[in-house]
XYZ file of N, CA and C in Angstrom:
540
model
N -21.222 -3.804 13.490
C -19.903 -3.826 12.876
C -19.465 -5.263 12.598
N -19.856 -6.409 13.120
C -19.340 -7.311 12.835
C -19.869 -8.251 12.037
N -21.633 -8.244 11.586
C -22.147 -8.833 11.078
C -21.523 -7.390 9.388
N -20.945 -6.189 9.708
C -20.791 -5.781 8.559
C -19.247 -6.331 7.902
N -18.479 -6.794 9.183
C -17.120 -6.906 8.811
C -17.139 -8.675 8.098
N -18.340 -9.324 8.898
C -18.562 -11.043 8.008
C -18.778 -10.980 7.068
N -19.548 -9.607 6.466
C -20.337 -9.908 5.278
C -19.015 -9.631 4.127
N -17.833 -9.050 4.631
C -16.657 -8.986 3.588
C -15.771 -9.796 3.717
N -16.521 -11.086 4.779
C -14.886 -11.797 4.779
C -15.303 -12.875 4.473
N -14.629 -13.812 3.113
C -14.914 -15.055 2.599
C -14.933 -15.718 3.741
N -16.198 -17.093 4.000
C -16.513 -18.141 5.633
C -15.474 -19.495 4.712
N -14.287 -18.851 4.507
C -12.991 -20.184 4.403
C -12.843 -20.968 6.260
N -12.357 -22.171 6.060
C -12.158 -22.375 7.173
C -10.310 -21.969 7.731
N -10.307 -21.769 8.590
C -9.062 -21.271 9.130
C -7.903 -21.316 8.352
N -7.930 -22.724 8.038
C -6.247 -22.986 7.696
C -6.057 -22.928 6.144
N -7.210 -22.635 5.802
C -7.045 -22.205 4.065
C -6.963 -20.654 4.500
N -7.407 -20.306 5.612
C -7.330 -18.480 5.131
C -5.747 -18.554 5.694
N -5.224 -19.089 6.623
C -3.724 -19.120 6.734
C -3.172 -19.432 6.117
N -3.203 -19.978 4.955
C -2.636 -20.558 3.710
C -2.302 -19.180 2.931
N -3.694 -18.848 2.535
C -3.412 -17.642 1.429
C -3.346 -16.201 2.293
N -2.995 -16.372 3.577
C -2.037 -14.955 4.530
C -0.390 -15.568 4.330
N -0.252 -16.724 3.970
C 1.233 -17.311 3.812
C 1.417 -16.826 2.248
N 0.755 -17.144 1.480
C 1.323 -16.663 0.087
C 1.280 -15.410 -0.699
N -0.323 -14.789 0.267
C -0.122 -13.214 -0.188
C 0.915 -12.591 0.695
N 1.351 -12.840 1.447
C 2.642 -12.304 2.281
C 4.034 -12.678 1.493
N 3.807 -13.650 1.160
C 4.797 -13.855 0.329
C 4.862 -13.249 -1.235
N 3.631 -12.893 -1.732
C 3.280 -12.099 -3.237
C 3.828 -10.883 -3.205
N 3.636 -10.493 -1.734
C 3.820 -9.066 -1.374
C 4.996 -8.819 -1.003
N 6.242 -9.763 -0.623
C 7.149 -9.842 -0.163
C 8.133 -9.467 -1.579
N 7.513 -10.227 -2.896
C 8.438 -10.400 -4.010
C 8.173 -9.157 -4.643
N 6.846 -8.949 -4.863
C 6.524 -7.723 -5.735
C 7.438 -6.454 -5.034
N 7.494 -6.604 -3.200
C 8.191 -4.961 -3.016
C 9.637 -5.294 -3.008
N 10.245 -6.404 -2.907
C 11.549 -6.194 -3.580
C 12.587 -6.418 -5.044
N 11.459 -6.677 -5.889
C 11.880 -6.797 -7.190
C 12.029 -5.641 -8.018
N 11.288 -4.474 -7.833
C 11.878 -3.555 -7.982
C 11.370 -2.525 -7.157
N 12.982 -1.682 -6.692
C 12.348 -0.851 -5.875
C 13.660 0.305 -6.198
N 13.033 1.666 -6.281
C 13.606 2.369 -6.434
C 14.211 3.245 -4.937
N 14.968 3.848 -4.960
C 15.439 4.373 -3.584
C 15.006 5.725 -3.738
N 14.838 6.332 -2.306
C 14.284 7.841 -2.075
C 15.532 7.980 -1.009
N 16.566 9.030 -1.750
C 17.481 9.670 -0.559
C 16.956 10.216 0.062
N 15.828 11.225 -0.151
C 15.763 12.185 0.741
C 15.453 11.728 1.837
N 14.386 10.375 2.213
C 13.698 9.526 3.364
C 15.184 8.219 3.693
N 15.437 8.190 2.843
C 16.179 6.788 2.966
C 15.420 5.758 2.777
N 14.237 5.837 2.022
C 13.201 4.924 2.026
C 13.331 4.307 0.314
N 12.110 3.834 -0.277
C 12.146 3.427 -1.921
C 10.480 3.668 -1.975
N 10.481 3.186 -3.035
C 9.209 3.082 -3.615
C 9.440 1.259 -4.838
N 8.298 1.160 -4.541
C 7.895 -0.222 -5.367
C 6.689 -0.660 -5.453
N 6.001 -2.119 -6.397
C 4.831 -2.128 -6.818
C 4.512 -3.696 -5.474
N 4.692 -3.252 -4.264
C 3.784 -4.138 -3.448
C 2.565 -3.507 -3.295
N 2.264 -2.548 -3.822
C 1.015 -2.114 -2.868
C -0.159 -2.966 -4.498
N 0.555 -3.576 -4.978
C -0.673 -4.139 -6.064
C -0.705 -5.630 -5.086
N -0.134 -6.551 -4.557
C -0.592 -7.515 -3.698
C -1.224 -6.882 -2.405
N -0.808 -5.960 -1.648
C -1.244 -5.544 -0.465
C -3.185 -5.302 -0.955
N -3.196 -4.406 -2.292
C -4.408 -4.282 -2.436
C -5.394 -5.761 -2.807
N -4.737 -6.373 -3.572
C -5.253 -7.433 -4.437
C -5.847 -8.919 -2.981
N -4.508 -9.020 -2.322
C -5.269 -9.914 -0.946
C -6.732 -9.164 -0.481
N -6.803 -7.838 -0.399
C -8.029 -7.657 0.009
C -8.983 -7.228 -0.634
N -8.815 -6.963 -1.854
C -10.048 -7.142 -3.065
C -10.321 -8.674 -2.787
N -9.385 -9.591 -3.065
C -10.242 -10.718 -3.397
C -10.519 -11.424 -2.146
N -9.973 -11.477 -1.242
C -10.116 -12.066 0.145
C -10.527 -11.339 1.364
N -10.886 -10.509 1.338
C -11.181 -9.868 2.543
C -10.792 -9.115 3.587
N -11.248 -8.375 4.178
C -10.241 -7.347 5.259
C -9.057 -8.052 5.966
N -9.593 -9.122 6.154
C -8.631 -9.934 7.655
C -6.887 -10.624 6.929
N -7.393 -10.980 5.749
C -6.257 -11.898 4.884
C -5.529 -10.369 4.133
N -6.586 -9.362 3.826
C -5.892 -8.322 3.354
C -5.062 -7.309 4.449
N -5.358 -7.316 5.295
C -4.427 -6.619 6.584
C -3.667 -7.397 6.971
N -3.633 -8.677 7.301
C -2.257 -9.542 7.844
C -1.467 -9.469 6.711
N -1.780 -9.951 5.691
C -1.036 -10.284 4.307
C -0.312 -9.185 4.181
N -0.770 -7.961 3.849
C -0.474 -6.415 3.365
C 1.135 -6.106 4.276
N 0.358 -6.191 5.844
C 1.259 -5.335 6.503
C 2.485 -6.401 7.169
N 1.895 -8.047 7.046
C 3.376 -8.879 7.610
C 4.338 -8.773 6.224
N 3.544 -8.455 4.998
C 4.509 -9.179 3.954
C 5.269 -7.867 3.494
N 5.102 -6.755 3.459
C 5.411 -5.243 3.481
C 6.547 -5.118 4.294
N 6.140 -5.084 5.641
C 7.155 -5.107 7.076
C 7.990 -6.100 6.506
N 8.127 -7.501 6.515
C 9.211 -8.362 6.242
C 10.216 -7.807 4.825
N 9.577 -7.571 4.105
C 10.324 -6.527 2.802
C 11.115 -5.960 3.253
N 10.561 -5.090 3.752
C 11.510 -3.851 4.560
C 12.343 -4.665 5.504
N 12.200 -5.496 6.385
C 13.219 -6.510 7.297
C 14.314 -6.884 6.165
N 13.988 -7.600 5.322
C 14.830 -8.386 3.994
C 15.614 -7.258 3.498
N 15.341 -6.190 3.185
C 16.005 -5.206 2.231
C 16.865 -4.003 3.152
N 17.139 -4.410 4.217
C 17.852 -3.394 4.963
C 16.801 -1.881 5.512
N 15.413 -2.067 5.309
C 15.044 -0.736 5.807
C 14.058 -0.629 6.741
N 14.702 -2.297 7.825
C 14.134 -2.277 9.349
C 13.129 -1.323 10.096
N 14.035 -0.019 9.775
C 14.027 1.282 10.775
C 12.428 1.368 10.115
N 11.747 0.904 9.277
C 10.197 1.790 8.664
C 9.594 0.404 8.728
N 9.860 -1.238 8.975
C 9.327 -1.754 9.373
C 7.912 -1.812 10.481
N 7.963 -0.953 11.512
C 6.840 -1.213 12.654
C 5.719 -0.321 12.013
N 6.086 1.123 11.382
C 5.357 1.446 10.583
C 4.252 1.208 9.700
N 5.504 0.478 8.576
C 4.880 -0.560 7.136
C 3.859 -1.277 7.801
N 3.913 -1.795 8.716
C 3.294 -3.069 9.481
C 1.750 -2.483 9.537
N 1.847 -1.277 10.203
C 0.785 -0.288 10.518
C -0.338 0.025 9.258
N 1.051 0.636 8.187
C -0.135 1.411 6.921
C -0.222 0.718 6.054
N 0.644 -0.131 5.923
C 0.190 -1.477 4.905
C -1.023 -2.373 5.257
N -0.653 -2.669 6.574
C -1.732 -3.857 7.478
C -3.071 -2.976 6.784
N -3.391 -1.613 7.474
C -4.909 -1.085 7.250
C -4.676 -0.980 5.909
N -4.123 -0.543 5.427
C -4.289 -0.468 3.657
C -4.802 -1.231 3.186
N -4.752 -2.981 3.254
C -4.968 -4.128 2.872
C -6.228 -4.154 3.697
N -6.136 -3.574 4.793
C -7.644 -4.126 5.295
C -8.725 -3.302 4.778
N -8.630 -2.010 4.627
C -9.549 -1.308 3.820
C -10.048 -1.802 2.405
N -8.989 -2.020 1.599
C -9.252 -2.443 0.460
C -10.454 -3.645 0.637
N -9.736 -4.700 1.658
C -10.893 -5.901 2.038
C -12.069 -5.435 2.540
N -12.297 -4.654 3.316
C -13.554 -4.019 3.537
C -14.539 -3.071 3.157
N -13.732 -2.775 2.024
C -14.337 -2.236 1.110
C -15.072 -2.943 -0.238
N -14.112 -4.274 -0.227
C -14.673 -4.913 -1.336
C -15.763 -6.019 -0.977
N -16.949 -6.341 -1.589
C -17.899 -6.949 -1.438
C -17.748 -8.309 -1.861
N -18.139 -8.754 -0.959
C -17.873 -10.726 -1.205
C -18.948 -11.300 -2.565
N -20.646 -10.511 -1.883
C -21.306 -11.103 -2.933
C -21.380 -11.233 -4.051
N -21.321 -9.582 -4.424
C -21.239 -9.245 -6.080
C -19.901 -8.525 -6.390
N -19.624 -7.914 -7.224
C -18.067 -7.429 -7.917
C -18.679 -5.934 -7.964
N -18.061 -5.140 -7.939
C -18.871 -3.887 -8.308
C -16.797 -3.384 -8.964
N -17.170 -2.723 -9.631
C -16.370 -1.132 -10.360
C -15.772 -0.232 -9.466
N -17.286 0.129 -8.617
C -17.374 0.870 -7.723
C -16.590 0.992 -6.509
N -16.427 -0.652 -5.898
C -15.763 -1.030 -4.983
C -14.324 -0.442 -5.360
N -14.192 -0.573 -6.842
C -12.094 -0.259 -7.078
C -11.935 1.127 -6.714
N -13.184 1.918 -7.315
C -12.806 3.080 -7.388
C -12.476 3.372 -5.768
N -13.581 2.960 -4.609
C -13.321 3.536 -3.311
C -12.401 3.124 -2.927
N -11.827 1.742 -3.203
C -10.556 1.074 -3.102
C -9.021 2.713 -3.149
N -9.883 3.444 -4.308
C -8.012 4.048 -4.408
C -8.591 5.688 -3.649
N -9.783 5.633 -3.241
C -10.038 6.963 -2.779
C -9.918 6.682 -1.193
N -10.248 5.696 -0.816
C -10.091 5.368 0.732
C -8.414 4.713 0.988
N -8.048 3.346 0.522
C -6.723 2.458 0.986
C -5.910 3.834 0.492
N -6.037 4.475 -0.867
C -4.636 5.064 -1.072
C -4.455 6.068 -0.539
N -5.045 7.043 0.029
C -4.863 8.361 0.889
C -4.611 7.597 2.338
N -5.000 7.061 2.340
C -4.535 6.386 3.987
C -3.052 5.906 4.053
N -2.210 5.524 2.941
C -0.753 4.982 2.860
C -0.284 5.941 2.270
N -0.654 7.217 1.609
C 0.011 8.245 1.414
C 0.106 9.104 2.462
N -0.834 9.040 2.752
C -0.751 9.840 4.693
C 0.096 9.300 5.644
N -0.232 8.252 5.689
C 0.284 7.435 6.504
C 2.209 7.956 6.608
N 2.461 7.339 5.548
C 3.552 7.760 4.990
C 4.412 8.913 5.339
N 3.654 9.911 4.990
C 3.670 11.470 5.172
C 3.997 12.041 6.509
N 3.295 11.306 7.407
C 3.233 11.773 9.144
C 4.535 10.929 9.587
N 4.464 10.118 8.876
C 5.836 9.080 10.021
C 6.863 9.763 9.034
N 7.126 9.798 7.892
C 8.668 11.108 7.513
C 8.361 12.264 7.776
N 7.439 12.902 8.266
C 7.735 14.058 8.608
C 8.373 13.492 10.070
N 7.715 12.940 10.910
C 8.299 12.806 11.934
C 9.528 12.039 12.098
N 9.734 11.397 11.172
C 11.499 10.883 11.339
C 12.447 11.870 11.128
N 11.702 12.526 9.572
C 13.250 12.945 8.761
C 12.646 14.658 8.677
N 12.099 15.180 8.172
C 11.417 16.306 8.331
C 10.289 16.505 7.503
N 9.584 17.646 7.118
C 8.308 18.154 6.610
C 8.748 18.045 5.109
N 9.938 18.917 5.256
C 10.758 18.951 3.685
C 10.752 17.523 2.831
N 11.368 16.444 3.496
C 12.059 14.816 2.927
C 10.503 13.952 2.623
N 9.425 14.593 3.309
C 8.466 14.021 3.643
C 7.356 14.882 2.113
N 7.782 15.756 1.730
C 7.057 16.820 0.276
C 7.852 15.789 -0.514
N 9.053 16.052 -0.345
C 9.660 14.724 -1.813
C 9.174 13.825 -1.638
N 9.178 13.019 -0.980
C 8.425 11.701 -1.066
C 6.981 11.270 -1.542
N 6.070 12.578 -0.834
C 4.875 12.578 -1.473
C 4.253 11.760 -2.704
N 4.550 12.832 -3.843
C 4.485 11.897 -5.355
C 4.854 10.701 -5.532
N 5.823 10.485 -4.766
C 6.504 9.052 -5.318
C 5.282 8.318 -4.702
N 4.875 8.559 -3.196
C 3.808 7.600 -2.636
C 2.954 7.617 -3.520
N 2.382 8.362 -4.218
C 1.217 8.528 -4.826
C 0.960 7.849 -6.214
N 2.468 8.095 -6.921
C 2.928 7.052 -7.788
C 2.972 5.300 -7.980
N 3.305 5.128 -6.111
C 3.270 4.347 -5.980
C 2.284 3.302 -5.814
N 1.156 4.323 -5.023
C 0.058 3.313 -4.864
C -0.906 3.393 -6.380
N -0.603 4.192 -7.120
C -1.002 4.548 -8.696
C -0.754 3.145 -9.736
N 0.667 2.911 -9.447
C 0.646 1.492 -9.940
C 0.745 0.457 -9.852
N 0.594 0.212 -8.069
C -0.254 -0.276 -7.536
C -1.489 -1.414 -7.655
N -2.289 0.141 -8.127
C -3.555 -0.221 -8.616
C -3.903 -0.782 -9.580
N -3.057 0.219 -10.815
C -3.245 -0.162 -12.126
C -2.932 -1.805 -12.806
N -2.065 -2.494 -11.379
C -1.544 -3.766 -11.841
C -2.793 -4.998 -10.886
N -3.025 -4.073 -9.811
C -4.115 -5.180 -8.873
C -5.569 -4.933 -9.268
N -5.640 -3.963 -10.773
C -7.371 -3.722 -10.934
C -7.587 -4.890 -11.718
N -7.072 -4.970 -13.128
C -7.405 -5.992 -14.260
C -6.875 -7.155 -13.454
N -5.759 -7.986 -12.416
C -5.507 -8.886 -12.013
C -6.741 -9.319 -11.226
N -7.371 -8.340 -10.331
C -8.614 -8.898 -9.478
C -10.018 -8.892 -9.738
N -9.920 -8.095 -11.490
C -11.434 -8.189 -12.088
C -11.254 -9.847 -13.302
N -9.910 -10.229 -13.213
C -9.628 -11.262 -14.329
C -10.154 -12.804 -13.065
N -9.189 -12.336 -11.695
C -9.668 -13.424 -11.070
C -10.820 -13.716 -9.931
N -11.427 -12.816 -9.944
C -13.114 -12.896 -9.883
C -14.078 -13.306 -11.031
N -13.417 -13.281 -12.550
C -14.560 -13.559 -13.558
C -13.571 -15.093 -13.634
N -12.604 -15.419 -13.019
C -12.024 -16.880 -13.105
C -12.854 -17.543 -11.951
N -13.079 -17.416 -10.815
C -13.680 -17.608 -9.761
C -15.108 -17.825 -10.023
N -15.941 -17.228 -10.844
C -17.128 -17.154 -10.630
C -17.353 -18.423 -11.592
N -16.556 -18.503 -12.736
C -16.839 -19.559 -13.868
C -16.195 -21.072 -13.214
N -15.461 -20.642 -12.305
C -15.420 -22.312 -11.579
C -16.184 -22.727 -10.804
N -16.980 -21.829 -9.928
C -18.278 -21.722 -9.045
C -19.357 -22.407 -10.314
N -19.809 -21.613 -11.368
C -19.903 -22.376 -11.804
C -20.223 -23.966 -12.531
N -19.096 -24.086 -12.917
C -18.715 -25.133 -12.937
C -19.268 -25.989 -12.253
N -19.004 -26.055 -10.540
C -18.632 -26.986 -9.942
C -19.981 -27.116 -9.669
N -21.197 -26.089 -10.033
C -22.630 -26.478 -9.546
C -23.042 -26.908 -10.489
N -22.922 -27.496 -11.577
C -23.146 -28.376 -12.655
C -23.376 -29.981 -12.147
């Protein structure tokens, strides 16, 4: 497991991978409160963080994609009044982001990787989701919400696929570059 979990995590040295857990936390911080729609039935919203939550760990790896995902998610929810789903967020965001990172391959780029990206990270934060309103608010508040999750991590995706296939073919041409 761990020579499988190295092989997805860029060998940055520390304080550059704390660097970009500071700004994808912060990517993720802006994207979920710039727009966010509200869900009465949960008391919850919906918004497009889950395209940074995914995107830290497409391009960086499980470890930067689970801290990033679930501190910058949770703090959202701290910032925007909806505390109470904070320890949660922390939870299904954190693995959300880390799946995505461990799912995605450092060496080569694959297609493939996106697709498992929305068949593995996104049923896991729609679930996720699902079990903690049923258990807050009920079974009922927790069916409405559903779609919206699903919606949510839908575009999501659609905004962190072309962003992380544009900056992997930016990445590779400065690599590159720099071996010239």
């Amino acid at each position: 497991m761990k020579n499988f979990l190295k092989s997805r995590t860029p060998n940055y040295p520390l304080s550059l991978q704390a660097t970009v857990i500071g700004l994808f936390s912060a990517l993720t911080i802006a994207l979920t409160i710039i727009i966010q729609i509200p869900v009465p039935a949960t008391g919850g919203y919906i918004n497009i963080g889950d395209a940074a939550v995914m995107l830290s760990g497409l391009l960086f790896g499980p470890i930067v994609g689970g801290v990033a995902g679930g501190l910058g998610s949770a703090l959202a929810d701290i910032i925007t009044g909806y505390a109470f789903y904070s320890p949660w967020t922390l939870i299904i965001k954190g693995v959300e982001g880390f799946l995505a990172g461990l799912i995605s391959r450092r060496d080569r780029f694959s297609y493939l990787d996106l697709i498992a990206c929305f068949i593995i990270a996104g049923p896991w934060m729609i679930t996720g989701y699902f079990m903690v309103e049923s258990l807050l608010f009920s079974v009922a508040a927790a069916i409405v919400e559903l779609p919206l999750n699903v919606l949510q991590f839908t575009i999501g995706g659609l905004i962190a696929t072309p962003v992380s296939i544009a900056a992997r073919k930016v990445s590779q041409q400065l690599n590159t570059v720099k071996d010239r």
